[in-house]
Amino acid sequence: MLSHKAKYALKALLYLAQQDENHISRTIEIAEGANIPKKFLEQILLDLKRGRFVSSKQGKFGGYYLIRSKNDITLAEIHRLFDGAIALLPCASLNFYEPCSDCKTEEECSLRHGLMIIRDETLKAMQGITIASLVKK
Amino acid sequence: MLSHKAKYALKALLYLAQQDENHISRTIEIAEGANIPKKFLEQILLDLKRGRFVSSKQGKFGGYYLIRSKNDITLAEIHRLFDGAIALLPCASLNFYEPCSDCKTEEECSLRHGLMIIRDETLKAMQGITIASLVKK
DNA sequence: CCTAATTCCTAGTAAATCTATAGAATTTAC
DNA sequence: GTAAATTCTATAGATTTACTAGGAATTAGG
């Protein structure tokens, strides 16, 4: 399941993607438009900024705006930024790999192979969902 | 990500699936064989029993055994039993559906459609992974 | 009936994580 | 200088996770 943070991030990106080119959105505007607690959204927007999905203009008349095309921001990326690995266990993860601590023999974890299949399928599906694809629905 | 509970459940089922027909496995035997904390495993085995994946014999010389074919116990079922919904949000879930509280208009949540696509793909993949498929790897 | 071995049941607990909120510092436009 | 905004740091409350503890109930065998 997605965390609220990831869900709110997606909704915020969706909001930004629906604004006019060159429009800068204030946090409060996004919060009200997408029904997200404002103070919580502040943190999320900063995370999105650190992840280079959005940029910001500070000070009066400042706000946030997309710096990547809505056509290539995928659900997979947002999941990874906020909720981490897409795989079901760290030992099956591409970006968040860690060995299992409870697999005692040196051979691979018995679950790993199957979970890598799931990961590949889920990842492929998640990479097919973009912000743009969510907007035009 | 899978919880430890779900991971241990899979490993326990895997262990049971590898025993001889008619063999009854004690908790301690499974715990040591699959490297799972024993007291924690007790609870998990009870959950698996309530879910009708295994049955038990009580008292001295008692233990647990599979009551479903290892060919039709799927990862999807175990995920649902221990970790709940496979969908990324409750509003996109088949078995754990709940409406979003933060989608203000009466129209559908903007994320729902995309997340249902993911759910379908993930579910299909998870239904393809059985205990038997994990054993013969 | 007694004992040992096992499942079954209910609580509790420590740590982590999640979902925010608070308040002040910084930046910018005018 | 002032107002309006982002940015930063801290913290609090609730929930969840991953166990652990202790004992009741059940069963086999002597």
PDB file of N, CA and C (backbone and C1' of nucleotides) in Angstrom, chain D residues 4-19:
ATOM      1  P    DA D   4       0.294  39.689   3.424  1.00  0.00           P
ATOM      2  O5'  DA D   4       1.129  38.629   2.582  1.00  0.00           O
ATOM      3  C5'  DA D   4       1.499  38.928   1.241  1.00  0.00           C
ATOM      4  C4'  DA D   4       2.410  37.842   0.732  1.00  0.00           C
ATOM      5  C3'  DA D   4       1.910  36.414   1.041  1.00  0.00           C
ATOM      6  O3'  DA D   4       2.057  35.623  -0.124  1.00  0.00           O
ATOM      7  C1'  DA D   4       4.119  36.693   1.816  1.00  0.00           C
ATOM      8  P    DA D   5       1.126  34.351  -0.299  1.00  0.00           P
ATOM      9  O5'  DA D   5       2.176  33.162  -0.167  1.00  0.00           O
ATOM     10  C5'  DA D   5       2.978  32.820  -1.245  1.00  0.00           C
ATOM     11  C4'  DA D   5       4.404  32.518  -0.807  1.00  0.00           C
ATOM     12  C3'  DA D   5       4.662  31.157  -0.153  1.00  0.00           C
ATOM     13  O3'  DA D   5       4.759  30.153  -1.160  1.00  0.00           O
ATOM     14  C1'  DA D   5       6.058  32.875   0.740  1.00  0.00           C
ATOM     15  P    DT D   6       4.863  28.609  -0.660  1.00  0.00           P
ATOM     16  O5'  DT D   6       6.437  28.443  -0.464  1.00  0.00           O
ATOM     17  C5'  DT D   6       7.295  28.680  -1.565  1.00  0.00           C
ATOM     18  C4'  DT D   6       8.751  28.706  -1.095  1.00  0.00           C
ATOM     19  C3'  DT D   6       9.308  27.337  -0.699  1.00  0.00           C
ATOM     20  O3'  DT D   6      10.665  27.269  -1.146  1.00  0.00           O
ATOM     21  C1'  DT D   6       9.480  28.810   1.130  1.00  0.00           C
ATOM     22  P    DT D   7      11.477  25.885  -1.063  1.00  0.00           P
ATOM     23  O5'  DT D   7      12.115  25.899   0.399  1.00  0.00           O
ATOM     24  C5'  DT D   7      13.209  26.765   0.666  1.00  0.00           C
ATOM     25  C4'  DT D   7      13.652  26.585   2.108  1.00  0.00           C
ATOM     26  C3'  DT D   7      13.967  25.142   2.511  1.00  0.00           C
ATOM     27  O3'  DT D   7      15.317  25.115   2.940  1.00  0.00           O
ATOM     28  C1'  DT D   7      12.651  26.236   4.163  1.00  0.00           C
ATOM     29  P    DC D   8      16.071  23.762   3.224  1.00  0.00           P
ATOM     30  O5'  DC D   8      16.029  23.664   4.812  1.00  0.00           O
ATOM     31  C5'  DC D   8      16.549  24.749   5.588  1.00  0.00           C
ATOM     32  C4'  DC D   8      16.166  24.533   7.034  1.00  0.00           C
ATOM     33  C3'  DC D   8      16.368  23.086   7.526  1.00  0.00           C
ATOM     34  O3'  DC D   8      17.419  23.101   8.488  1.00  0.00           O
ATOM     35  C1'  DC D   8      14.298  24.015   8.276  1.00  0.00           C
ATOM     36  P    DT D   9      18.001  21.707   9.079  1.00  0.00           P
ATOM     37  O5'  DT D   9      17.314  21.639  10.507  1.00  0.00           O
ATOM     38  C5'  DT D   9      17.141  22.841  11.254  1.00  0.00           C
ATOM     39  C4'  DT D   9      16.327  22.532  12.499  1.00  0.00           C
ATOM     40  C3'  DT D   9      16.478  21.093  13.002  1.00  0.00           C
ATOM     41  O3'  DT D   9      16.647  21.119  14.406  1.00  0.00           O
ATOM     42  C1'  DT D   9      14.204  21.598  12.689  1.00  0.00           C
ATOM     43  P    DA D  10      17.020  19.772  15.241  1.00  0.00           P
ATOM     44  O5'  DA D  10      15.989  19.841  16.442  1.00  0.00           O
ATOM     45  C5'  DA D  10      15.227  21.035  16.662  1.00  0.00           C
ATOM     46  C4'  DA D  10      13.823  20.681  17.117  1.00  0.00           C
ATOM     47  C3'  DA D  10      13.696  19.329  17.841  1.00  0.00           C
ATOM     48  O3'  DA D  10      13.206  19.600  19.149  1.00  0.00           O
ATOM     49  C1'  DA D  10      11.949  19.631  16.268  1.00  0.00           C
ATOM     50  P    DT D  11      13.143  18.473  20.296  1.00  0.00           P
ATOM     51  O5'  DT D  11      11.569  18.197  20.339  1.00  0.00           O
ATOM     52  C5'  DT D  11      10.652  19.272  20.099  1.00  0.00           C
ATOM     53  C4'  DT D  11       9.272  18.690  19.875  1.00  0.00           C
ATOM     54  C3'  DT D  11       9.060  17.351  20.585  1.00  0.00           C
ATOM     55  O3'  DT D  11       7.765  17.358  21.121  1.00  0.00           O
ATOM     56  C1'  DT D  11       8.452  17.142  18.362  1.00  0.00           C
ATOM     57  P    DA D  12       7.468  16.683  22.577  1.00  0.00           P
ATOM     58  O5'  DA D  12       5.891  16.567  22.552  1.00  0.00           O
ATOM     59  C5'  DA D  12       5.127  17.414  21.672  1.00  0.00           C
ATOM     60  C4'  DA D  12       4.017  16.591  21.067  1.00  0.00           C
ATOM     61  C3'  DA D  12       3.699  15.326  21.860  1.00  0.00           C
ATOM     62  O3'  DA D  12       2.289  15.213  21.906  1.00  0.00           O
ATOM     63  C1'  DA D  12       4.137  14.767  19.624  1.00  0.00           C
ATOM     64  P    DG D  13       1.597  14.444  23.126  1.00  0.00           P
ATOM     65  O5'  DG D  13       0.482  13.614  22.362  1.00  0.00           O
ATOM     66  C5'  DG D  13      -0.195  14.193  21.246  1.00  0.00           C
ATOM     67  C4'  DG D  13      -0.578  13.095  20.283  1.00  0.00           C
ATOM     68  C3'  DG D  13      -1.012  11.796  20.964  1.00  0.00           C
ATOM     69  O3'  DG D  13      -2.285  11.463  20.447  1.00  0.00           O
ATOM     70  C1'  DG D  13       0.624  11.353  19.307  1.00  0.00           C
ATOM     71  P    DA D  14      -3.096  10.215  21.029  1.00  0.00           P
ATOM     72  O5'  DA D  14      -3.083   9.242  19.774  1.00  0.00           O
ATOM     73  C5'  DA D  14      -3.266   9.799  18.462  1.00  0.00           C
ATOM     74  C4'  DA D  14      -2.908   8.747  17.441  1.00  0.00           C
ATOM     75  C3'  DA D  14      -3.395   7.349  17.809  1.00  0.00           C
ATOM     76  O3'  DA D  14      -4.180   6.864  16.735  1.00  0.00           O
ATOM     77  C1'  DA D  14      -1.070   7.321  17.248  1.00  0.00           C
ATOM     78  P    DT D  15      -4.892   5.432  16.854  1.00  0.00           P
ATOM     79  O5'  DT D  15      -3.901   4.535  15.985  1.00  0.00           O
ATOM     80  C5'  DT D  15      -3.423   5.046  14.734  1.00  0.00           C
ATOM     81  C4'  DT D  15      -2.310   4.161  14.233  1.00  0.00           C
ATOM     82  C3'  DT D  15      -2.622   2.667  14.345  1.00  0.00           C
ATOM     83  O3'  DT D  15      -2.637   2.161  13.019  1.00  0.00           O
ATOM     84  C1'  DT D  15      -0.398   3.170  15.071  1.00  0.00           C
ATOM     85  P    DT D  16      -3.019   0.610  12.749  1.00  0.00           P
ATOM     86  O5'  DT D  16      -1.560  -0.013  12.594  1.00  0.00           O
ATOM     87  C5'  DT D  16      -0.613   0.683  11.788  1.00  0.00           C
ATOM     88  C4'  DT D  16       0.729  -0.011  11.873  1.00  0.00           C
ATOM     89  C3'  DT D  16       0.627  -1.542  11.835  1.00  0.00           C
ATOM     90  O3'  DT D  16       1.491  -1.969  10.801  1.00  0.00           O
ATOM     91  C1'  DT D  16       2.004  -0.830  13.637  1.00  0.00           C
ATOM     92  P    DT D  17       1.661  -3.504  10.421  1.00  0.00           P
ATOM     93  O5'  DT D  17       3.071  -3.841  11.065  1.00  0.00           O
ATOM     94  C5'  DT D  17       4.106  -2.879  10.983  1.00  0.00           C
ATOM     95  C4'  DT D  17       5.319  -3.393  11.733  1.00  0.00           C
ATOM     96  C3'  DT D  17       5.539  -4.900  11.626  1.00  0.00           C
ATOM     97  O3'  DT D  17       6.908  -5.078  11.324  1.00  0.00           O
ATOM     98  C1'  DT D  17       5.514  -4.238  13.900  1.00  0.00           C
ATOM     99  P    DA D  18       7.450  -6.530  10.888  1.00  0.00           P
ATOM    100  O5'  DA D  18       8.049  -7.062  12.262  1.00  0.00           O
ATOM    101  C5'  DA D  18       9.179  -6.408  12.819  1.00  0.00           C
ATOM    102  C4'  DA D  18       9.492  -7.046  14.154  1.00  0.00           C
ATOM    103  C3'  DA D  18       9.536  -8.585  14.131  1.00  0.00           C
ATOM    104  O3'  DA D  18      10.581  -9.029  14.985  1.00  0.00           O
ATOM    105  C1'  DA D  18       8.019  -7.880  15.730  1.00  0.00           C
ATOM    106  P    DC D  19      11.377 -10.374  14.567  1.00  0.00           P
ATOM    107  O5'  DC D  19      10.921 -11.600  15.434  1.00  0.00           O
ATOM    108  C5'  DC D  19       9.812 -11.673  16.316  1.00  0.00           C
ATOM    109  C4'  DC D  19      10.005 -10.931  17.596  1.00  0.00           C
ATOM    110  C3'  DC D  19      10.070 -11.823  18.803  1.00  0.00           C
ATOM    111  O3'  DC D  19      11.350 -11.789  19.407  1.00  0.00           O
ATOM    112  C1'  DC D  19       8.399 -10.106  19.051  1.00  0.00           C
TER     113       DC D  19
END
